Amino acid sequence: MAIQIFGTGKCFETKKAQRFFKERRVNFQFIDLKEKGFSKGELEAVVNSLAKDFSGKEEVLDFIADPKNKDFASFKYLDDEDKFHKILDNPLLVKTPVVRNTTEKKASVGFCPEKWENWS
């Protein structure tokens, strides 16, 4: 299982996600969104994985965006493609942690241990 955790070093939810995988001795790659954002492929993979639970890409982008972020006011009125590019340009706009299982092509947003338990 190949796990990527996107977040920030100061985010308590991200730290809890890291601890969850450490306790289970699952190796993961931590990507600090303050230093490096999502690649286009990574963000597309997260959106496609989450789209199974939503009716469209717009709902997924609205779901992963953090309404507490100062840039959210301008974000919510953009169309889908612009929202996608806005997140690529400003990765701190997303809720953290974003956890991605690259082996099974699954992803989650926020602290979701019940989902991660089902990942092999």
mmCIF file of C-alpha atoms in Angstrom:
data_model
loop_
_atom_site.group_PDB
_atom_site.id
_atom_site.type_symbol
_atom_site.label_atom_id
_atom_site.label_comp_id
_atom_site.label_asym_id
_atom_site.label_seq_id
_atom_site.Cartn_x
_atom_site.Cartn_y
_atom_site.Cartn_z
ATOM 1 C CA MET A 1 0.000 0.000 0.000
ATOM 2 C CA ALA A 2 1.420 3.385 -1.028
ATOM 3 C CA ILE A 3 0.028 6.250 1.035
ATOM 4 C CA GLN A 4 0.439 9.972 0.484
ATOM 5 C CA ILE A 5 -0.647 12.454 3.146
ATOM 6 C CA PHE A 6 -1.084 16.046 2.002
ATOM 7 C CA GLY A 7 -1.300 18.619 4.769
ATOM 8 C CA THR A 8 0.672 21.070 6.839
ATOM 9 C CA GLY A 9 3.060 20.480 9.698
ATOM 10 C CA LYS A 10 0.920 22.509 12.119
ATOM 11 C CA CYS A 11 -2.424 20.879 11.280
ATOM 12 C CA PHE A 12 -3.607 18.653 14.145
ATOM 13 C CA GLU A 13 -5.783 16.538 11.836
ATOM 14 C CA THR A 14 -2.766 15.882 9.611
ATOM 15 C CA LYS A 15 -0.690 14.883 12.639
ATOM 16 C CA LYS A 16 -3.453 12.483 13.715
ATOM 17 C CA ALA A 17 -3.464 10.924 10.231
ATOM 18 C CA GLN A 18 0.309 10.474 10.345
ATOM 19 C CA ARG A 19 0.044 8.876 13.797
ATOM 20 C CA PHE A 20 -2.717 6.534 12.545
ATOM 21 C CA PHE A 21 -0.464 5.113 9.828
ATOM 22 C CA LYS A 22 2.662 5.069 12.017
ATOM 23 C CA GLU A 23 0.835 3.023 14.670
ATOM 24 C CA ARG A 24 -0.070 0.476 11.999
ATOM 25 C CA ARG A 25 3.470 0.488 10.604
ATOM 26 C CA VAL A 26 2.284 1.689 7.205
ATOM 27 C CA ASN A 27 4.864 3.739 5.343
ATOM 28 C CA PHE A 28 3.602 7.000 3.923
ATOM 29 C CA GLN A 29 4.883 10.026 2.090
ATOM 30 C CA PHE A 30 4.073 13.365 3.715
ATOM 31 C CA ILE A 31 3.672 16.325 1.369
ATOM 32 C CA ASP A 32 3.676 19.691 3.138
ATOM 33 C CA LEU A 33 1.283 21.918 1.217
ATOM 34 C CA LYS A 34 3.139 25.019 2.393
ATOM 35 C CA GLU A 35 6.253 23.840 0.568
ATOM 36 C CA LYS A 36 4.880 21.848 -2.351
ATOM 37 C CA GLY A 37 1.367 21.608 -3.686
ATOM 38 C CA PHE A 38 -0.471 18.998 -5.686
ATOM 39 C CA SER A 39 0.688 18.012 -9.125
ATOM 40 C CA LYS A 40 -2.058 18.102 -11.727
ATOM 41 C CA GLY A 41 -2.141 14.283 -11.822
ATOM 42 C CA GLU A 42 -2.325 13.963 -8.040
ATOM 43 C CA LEU A 43 -5.225 16.393 -7.770
ATOM 44 C CA GLU A 44 -7.042 14.717 -10.660
ATOM 45 C CA ALA A 45 -6.603 11.330 -8.963
ATOM 46 C CA VAL A 46 -8.024 12.678 -5.689
ATOM 47 C CA VAL A 47 -10.985 14.316 -7.434
ATOM 48 C CA ASN A 48 -11.725 11.201 -9.528
ATOM 49 C CA SER A 49 -11.558 8.969 -6.470
ATOM 50 C CA LEU A 50 -13.900 11.198 -4.476
ATOM 51 C CA ALA A 51 -16.260 11.711 -7.428
ATOM 52 C CA LYS A 52 -17.660 8.210 -6.861
ATOM 53 C CA ASP A 53 -19.358 9.553 -3.723
ATOM 54 C CA PHE A 54 -20.668 12.750 -5.344
ATOM 55 C CA SER A 55 -22.818 13.612 -8.345
ATOM 56 C CA GLY A 56 -20.152 15.658 -10.109
ATOM 57 C CA LYS A 57 -16.710 17.195 -10.153
ATOM 58 C CA GLU A 58 -18.025 20.564 -8.933
ATOM 59 C CA GLU A 59 -19.392 18.988 -5.761
ATOM 60 C CA VAL A 60 -16.037 17.330 -5.091
ATOM 61 C CA LEU A 61 -14.114 20.575 -5.555
ATOM 62 C CA ASP A 62 -16.564 22.391 -3.285
ATOM 63 C CA PHE A 63 -16.230 19.585 -0.711
ATOM 64 C CA ILE A 64 -12.441 19.611 -0.566
ATOM 65 C CA ALA A 65 -12.194 23.405 -0.380
ATOM 66 C CA ASP A 66 -11.927 24.799 3.135
ATOM 67 C CA PRO A 67 -14.572 27.485 3.776
ATOM 68 C CA LYS A 68 -12.356 28.878 6.575
ATOM 69 C CA ASN A 69 -9.654 29.824 4.062
ATOM 70 C CA LYS A 70 -9.449 33.534 3.236
ATOM 71 C CA ASP A 71 -9.559 32.781 -0.522
ATOM 72 C CA PHE A 72 -12.745 30.703 -0.293
ATOM 73 C CA ALA A 73 -15.056 33.683 -0.949
ATOM 74 C CA SER A 74 -13.700 34.119 -4.465
ATOM 75 C CA PHE A 75 -13.344 30.349 -4.982
ATOM 76 C CA LYS A 76 -17.003 29.406 -4.573
ATOM 77 C CA TYR A 77 -18.121 31.498 -7.546
ATOM 78 C CA LEU A 78 -15.661 30.019 -10.041
ATOM 79 C CA ASP A 79 -16.589 27.375 -12.612
ATOM 80 C CA ASP A 80 -15.220 23.798 -12.337
ATOM 81 C CA GLU A 81 -12.089 24.245 -14.423
ATOM 82 C CA ASP A 82 -11.172 27.487 -12.682
ATOM 83 C CA LYS A 83 -11.756 25.882 -9.256
ATOM 84 C CA PHE A 84 -9.418 23.056 -10.202
ATOM 85 C CA HIS A 85 -6.690 25.501 -11.272
ATOM 86 C CA LYS A 86 -7.250 27.672 -8.198
ATOM 87 C CA ILE A 87 -6.530 24.653 -5.975
ATOM 88 C CA LEU A 88 -3.427 23.840 -8.026
ATOM 89 C CA ASP A 89 -2.245 27.444 -7.577
ATOM 90 C CA ASN A 90 -3.228 27.646 -3.899
ATOM 91 C CA PRO A 91 -3.068 24.170 -2.333
ATOM 92 C CA LEU A 92 -3.688 25.607 1.150
ATOM 93 C CA LEU A 93 -7.281 26.112 0.015
ATOM 94 C CA VAL A 94 -8.099 22.437 0.668
ATOM 95 C CA LYS A 95 -9.209 20.835 3.914
ATOM 96 C CA THR A 96 -6.460 18.747 5.415
ATOM 97 C CA PRO A 97 -5.368 16.071 5.509
ATOM 98 C CA VAL A 98 -5.912 14.726 2.027
ATOM 99 C CA VAL A 99 -4.910 11.064 2.196
ATOM 100 C CA ARG A 100 -4.352 9.160 -1.011
ATOM 101 C CA ASN A 101 -3.876 5.423 -1.448
ATOM 102 C CA THR A 102 -2.086 5.257 -4.792
ATOM 103 C CA THR A 103 -2.228 1.456 -4.946
ATOM 104 C CA GLU A 104 -6.011 1.175 -4.705
ATOM 105 C CA LYS A 105 -6.711 4.603 -6.243
ATOM 106 C CA LYS A 106 -8.673 5.785 -3.219
ATOM 107 C CA ALA A 107 -8.633 9.113 -1.415
ATOM 108 C CA SER A 108 -10.139 10.845 1.577
ATOM 109 C CA VAL A 109 -10.358 14.376 2.914
ATOM 110 C CA GLY A 110 -10.113 15.038 6.623
ATOM 111 C CA PHE A 111 -9.414 12.592 9.432
ATOM 112 C CA CYS A 112 -11.206 9.395 8.304
ATOM 113 C CA PRO A 113 -9.795 6.363 10.134
ATOM 114 C CA GLU A 114 -12.924 4.330 9.362
ATOM 115 C CA LYS A 115 -12.134 4.620 5.628
ATOM 116 C CA TRP A 116 -8.430 3.939 6.065
ATOM 117 C CA GLU A 117 -9.109 0.752 8.045
ATOM 118 C CA ASN A 118 -10.721 -0.739 4.916
ATOM 119 C CA TRP A 119 -7.719 0.016 2.726
ATOM 120 C CA SER A 120 -5.567 -3.111 2.456
#
